[in-house]
Amino acid sequence: MTNNPEKRSILLGVNIDHVATIRNARGVHYPDPLRAADVAEAFGADGITAHLREDRRHIRDSDIRELRRRVKTRLNLEMANTPEMVQTALMVRPDMVTLVPERRAEVTTEGGLNVIANRQSLAETIQRLADVGVPVSLFVDPDTTQIEASAEIGSPFIELHTGQYCEVFEETGNPEAELAILFAAAKQAKQLGMGLNAGHGLHFGNVRPILALPNLIELNIGHSLIAEAIFMGLGPAVAKMKAILAGQ
Ligand code: PXP
């Protein structure tokens, strides 16, 4: 289960939020997330991901507007399904919108969307964005019922939350059960005809088993790459992750 038999290269979306976290900690103009996007692209990123949070704790509206102008690969906007964020997405027209839940107090996105409880409003947003040519991906836990609901409301993509897998990997070094759950979820997404992305908590040490998920298109990786950038530089960190994703 840990090999990638098809030897496909999984696409790498680099999440640059935490470059903005460091910038905002001092209220200065550096480090610039746009520069991070340039470097990530130059070293092989297939896309740039940025999360516009309600409290704007890292990425700001102006960052998103500038990223839209600057990103040469693909811009994936992560956001909550609120009227304000949907307006922003309709204006910015990213290449993909990933809808995530948002609770202000959380340190990061802690769980997947409750698609079942929010069917109606999520379906409306998927349609409104589809009308302007922006595909939506729903960030969900590897949960059969949530994945089924995602397909029922017409989501073209889902992003599987790998947080639980990463936590168990960290704590026990033996995440086989979580991996099996992710595999079953990936198969289900394939059967339901949805494109598959995944992410959250992935790093050089735990990403390899994830590459074998059936039908996996792209991984979105942020925190660990920005952390590695402190020691090895952002470009080499992105290049190293790209090589791993290519099965090297
Ligand atoms: N995917 C989604 C939907 C996320 O919310 C995040 C965190 O912003 C990531 C991927 C990236 O997670 P990490 O920063 O842990 O790599």
mmCIF file of N, CA, C and O and ligand atoms in Angstrom, residues 13 15 17-18 49-51 53 58 76 78 98-101 108-110 138-140 159-162 198-203 219-225, ligand 1:
data_model
loop_
_atom_site.group_PDB
_atom_site.id
_atom_site.type_symbol
_atom_site.label_atom_id
_atom_site.label_comp_id
_atom_site.label_asym_id
_atom_site.label_seq_id
_atom_site.Cartn_x
_atom_site.Cartn_y
_atom_site.Cartn_z
ATOM 1 N N GLY A 13 0.421 21.493 -4.745
ATOM 2 C CA GLY A 13 -0.060 22.850 -4.468
ATOM 3 C C GLY A 13 0.656 23.344 -3.220
ATOM 4 O O GLY A 13 0.606 22.697 -2.180
ATOM 5 N N ASN A 15 1.007 25.801 -0.228
ATOM 6 C CA ASN A 15 0.200 26.747 0.546
ATOM 7 C C ASN A 15 1.128 27.767 1.205
ATOM 8 O O ASN A 15 1.998 27.403 1.998
ATOM 9 N N ASP A 17 0.315 30.440 3.140
ATOM 10 C CA ASP A 17 -0.275 31.201 4.249
ATOM 11 C C ASP A 17 0.743 31.630 5.298
ATOM 12 O O ASP A 17 0.696 32.746 5.820
ATOM 13 N N HIS A 18 1.645 30.689 5.629
ATOM 14 C CA HIS A 18 2.490 30.970 6.791
ATOM 15 C C HIS A 18 3.656 31.901 6.492
ATOM 16 O O HIS A 18 4.327 32.373 7.406
ATOM 17 N N THR A 49 -1.651 27.767 -3.264
ATOM 18 C CA THR A 49 -2.870 27.733 -2.457
ATOM 19 C C THR A 49 -2.772 28.787 -1.368
ATOM 20 O O THR A 49 -1.710 28.960 -0.755
ATOM 21 N N ALA A 50 -3.870 29.497 -1.145
ATOM 22 C CA ALA A 50 -3.888 30.503 -0.083
ATOM 23 C C ALA A 50 -5.261 30.490 0.574
ATOM 24 O O ALA A 50 -6.286 30.345 -0.099
ATOM 25 N N HIS A 51 -5.255 30.628 1.876
ATOM 26 C CA HIS A 51 -6.487 30.542 2.671
ATOM 27 C C HIS A 51 -6.835 31.932 3.194
ATOM 28 O O HIS A 51 -6.115 32.488 4.018
ATOM 29 N N ARG A 53 -8.851 33.793 5.561
ATOM 30 C CA ARG A 53 -9.664 33.525 6.757
ATOM 31 C C ARG A 53 -10.483 34.744 7.124
ATOM 32 O O ARG A 53 -10.120 35.875 6.810
ATOM 33 N N HIS A 58 -3.615 35.649 8.341
ATOM 34 C CA HIS A 58 -2.394 35.578 7.517
ATOM 35 C C HIS A 58 -2.624 36.243 6.154
ATOM 36 O O HIS A 58 -2.234 37.389 5.957
ATOM 37 N N ASN A 76 -5.396 28.321 -6.076
ATOM 38 C CA ASN A 76 -6.457 27.627 -5.339
ATOM 39 C C ASN A 76 -6.780 28.477 -4.112
ATOM 40 O O ASN A 76 -5.927 28.663 -3.244
ATOM 41 N N GLU A 78 -8.595 28.880 -0.732
ATOM 42 C CA GLU A 78 -9.303 28.185 0.350
ATOM 43 C C GLU A 78 -10.110 29.210 1.111
ATOM 44 O O GLU A 78 -9.592 30.273 1.474
ATOM 45 N N THR A 98 -11.404 25.908 -2.756
ATOM 46 C CA THR A 98 -11.566 24.804 -1.813
ATOM 47 C C THR A 98 -12.331 25.332 -0.605
ATOM 48 O O THR A 98 -11.854 26.249 0.080
ATOM 49 N N LEU A 99 -13.512 24.782 -0.397
ATOM 50 C CA LEU A 99 -14.338 25.238 0.721
ATOM 51 C C LEU A 99 -13.946 24.479 1.983
ATOM 52 O O LEU A 99 -13.888 23.238 1.987
ATOM 53 N N VAL A 100 -13.671 25.242 3.027
ATOM 54 C CA VAL A 100 -13.253 24.662 4.307
ATOM 55 C C VAL A 100 -14.145 25.214 5.407
ATOM 56 O O VAL A 100 -14.693 26.304 5.271
ATOM 57 N N PRO A 101 -14.276 24.472 6.512
ATOM 58 C CA PRO A 101 -15.022 25.032 7.635
ATOM 59 C C PRO A 101 -14.157 26.087 8.315
ATOM 60 O O PRO A 101 -12.948 26.078 8.164
ATOM 61 N N THR A 108 -5.645 25.892 13.230
ATOM 62 C CA THR A 108 -5.647 25.622 11.790
ATOM 63 C C THR A 108 -6.995 24.977 11.486
ATOM 64 O O THR A 108 -7.845 24.879 12.379
ATOM 65 N N THR A 109 -7.203 24.568 10.240
ATOM 66 C CA THR A 109 -8.486 23.951 9.903
ATOM 67 C C THR A 109 -8.535 22.578 10.553
ATOM 68 O O THR A 109 -7.773 21.691 10.178
ATOM 69 N N GLU A 110 -9.401 22.416 11.569
ATOM 70 C CA GLU A 110 -9.301 21.214 12.394
ATOM 71 C C GLU A 110 -10.085 20.006 11.881
ATOM 72 O O GLU A 110 -9.732 18.883 12.139
ATOM 73 N N LEU A 138 -14.452 20.307 -2.051
ATOM 74 C CA LEU A 138 -14.915 20.343 -0.654
ATOM 75 C C LEU A 138 -13.908 19.613 0.223
ATOM 76 O O LEU A 138 -13.578 18.451 -0.046
ATOM 77 N N PHE A 139 -13.448 20.291 1.265
ATOM 78 C CA PHE A 139 -12.470 19.701 2.190
ATOM 79 C C PHE A 139 -13.241 18.843 3.192
ATOM 80 O O PHE A 139 -13.974 19.371 4.036
ATOM 81 N N VAL A 140 -13.099 17.536 3.065
ATOM 82 C CA VAL A 140 -13.901 16.629 3.899
ATOM 83 C C VAL A 140 -13.026 15.600 4.608
ATOM 84 O O VAL A 140 -11.960 15.214 4.122
ATOM 85 N N GLU A 159 -11.312 17.371 -1.325
ATOM 86 C CA GLU A 159 -9.961 17.276 -0.776
ATOM 87 C C GLU A 159 -10.061 16.497 0.529
ATOM 88 O O GLU A 159 -10.759 16.915 1.458
ATOM 89 N N LEU A 160 -9.393 15.356 0.574
ATOM 90 C CA LEU A 160 -9.447 14.537 1.787
ATOM 91 C C LEU A 160 -8.543 15.127 2.873
ATOM 92 O O LEU A 160 -7.381 15.466 2.614
ATOM 93 N N HIS A 161 -9.088 15.230 4.061
ATOM 94 C CA HIS A 161 -8.366 15.747 5.220
ATOM 95 C C HIS A 161 -7.433 14.651 5.727
ATOM 96 O O HIS A 161 -7.891 13.597 6.170
ATOM 97 N N THR A 162 -6.130 14.905 5.660
ATOM 98 C CA THR A 162 -5.158 13.886 6.082
ATOM 99 C C THR A 162 -4.691 14.096 7.523
ATOM 100 O O THR A 162 -3.751 13.440 7.980
ATOM 101 N N ALA A 198 -5.830 16.041 -1.653
ATOM 102 C CA ALA A 198 -5.699 15.710 -0.224
ATOM 103 C C ALA A 198 -4.711 16.671 0.406
ATOM 104 O O ALA A 198 -3.923 17.321 -0.287
ATOM 105 N N GLY A 199 -4.770 16.776 1.714
ATOM 106 C CA GLY A 199 -3.801 17.627 2.405
ATOM 107 C C GLY A 199 -4.112 17.829 3.859
ATOM 108 O O GLY A 199 -5.174 17.467 4.343
ATOM 109 N N HIS A 200 -3.158 18.412 4.517
ATOM 110 C CA HIS A 200 -3.154 18.833 5.919
ATOM 111 C C HIS A 200 -2.166 18.009 6.729
ATOM 112 O O HIS A 200 -2.324 16.801 6.864
ATOM 113 N N GLY A 201 -1.144 18.691 7.216
ATOM 114 C CA GLY A 201 -0.173 18.073 8.118
ATOM 115 C C GLY A 201 0.885 17.224 7.429
ATOM 116 O O GLY A 201 1.647 16.527 8.093
ATOM 117 N N LEU A 202 0.940 17.278 6.111
ATOM 118 C CA LEU A 202 1.894 16.403 5.393
ATOM 119 C C LEU A 202 3.297 17.008 5.399
ATOM 120 O O LEU A 202 3.468 18.230 5.329
ATOM 121 N N HIS A 203 4.309 16.133 5.500
ATOM 122 C CA HIS A 203 5.707 16.576 5.441
ATOM 123 C C HIS A 203 6.551 15.492 4.757
ATOM 124 O O HIS A 203 6.023 14.428 4.388
ATOM 125 N N LEU A 219 -1.774 17.287 -3.978
ATOM 126 C CA LEU A 219 -1.651 17.488 -2.527
ATOM 127 C C LEU A 219 -1.423 18.969 -2.266
ATOM 128 O O LEU A 219 -0.634 19.617 -2.969
ATOM 129 N N ASN A 220 -2.091 19.486 -1.262
ATOM 130 C CA ASN A 220 -1.843 20.863 -0.827
ATOM 131 C C ASN A 220 -1.039 20.820 0.458
ATOM 132 O O ASN A 220 -1.486 20.259 1.456
ATOM 133 N N ILE A 221 0.148 21.406 0.400
ATOM 134 C CA ILE A 221 1.079 21.322 1.526
ATOM 135 C C ILE A 221 1.615 22.716 1.849
ATOM 136 O O ILE A 221 2.066 23.436 0.948
ATOM 137 N N GLY A 222 1.543 23.083 3.133
ATOM 138 C CA GLY A 222 1.966 24.427 3.520
ATOM 139 C C GLY A 222 2.950 24.471 4.664
ATOM 140 O O GLY A 222 4.152 24.698 4.471
ATOM 141 N N HIS A 223 2.456 24.203 5.859
ATOM 142 C CA HIS A 223 3.220 24.486 7.073
ATOM 143 C C HIS A 223 4.609 23.856 7.063
ATOM 144 O O HIS A 223 5.602 24.518 7.385
ATOM 145 N N SER A 224 4.689 22.576 6.690
ATOM 146 C CA SER A 224 5.997 21.893 6.760
ATOM 147 C C SER A 224 6.974 22.474 5.743
ATOM 148 O O SER A 224 8.184 22.532 6.004
ATOM 149 N N LEU A 225 6.475 22.908 4.592
ATOM 150 C CA LEU A 225 7.382 23.466 3.580
ATOM 151 C C LEU A 225 7.926 24.819 4.028
ATOM 152 O O LEU A 225 9.116 25.111 3.827
HETATM 153 N N1 PXP B 1 -5.618 21.797 2.682
HETATM 154 C C1 PXP B 1 -6.505 22.536 3.400
HETATM 155 C C2 PXP B 1 -7.937 22.502 2.995
HETATM 156 C C3 PXP B 1 -6.095 23.333 4.477
HETATM 157 O O1 PXP B 1 -6.992 24.065 5.161
HETATM 158 C C4 PXP B 1 -4.717 23.372 4.788
HETATM 159 C C5 PXP B 1 -4.237 24.253 5.904
HETATM 160 O O2 PXP B 1 -4.476 25.569 5.576
HETATM 161 C C6 PXP B 1 -3.834 22.608 4.003
HETATM 162 C C7 PXP B 1 -4.315 21.818 2.974
HETATM 163 C C8 PXP B 1 -2.359 22.628 4.242
HETATM 164 O O3 PXP B 1 -2.068 22.072 5.485
HETATM 165 P P1 PXP B 1 -0.612 22.190 6.080
HETATM 166 O O4 PXP B 1 -0.325 23.650 6.263
HETATM 167 O O5 PXP B 1 -0.722 21.442 7.365
HETATM 168 O O6 PXP B 1 0.317 21.564 5.095
#
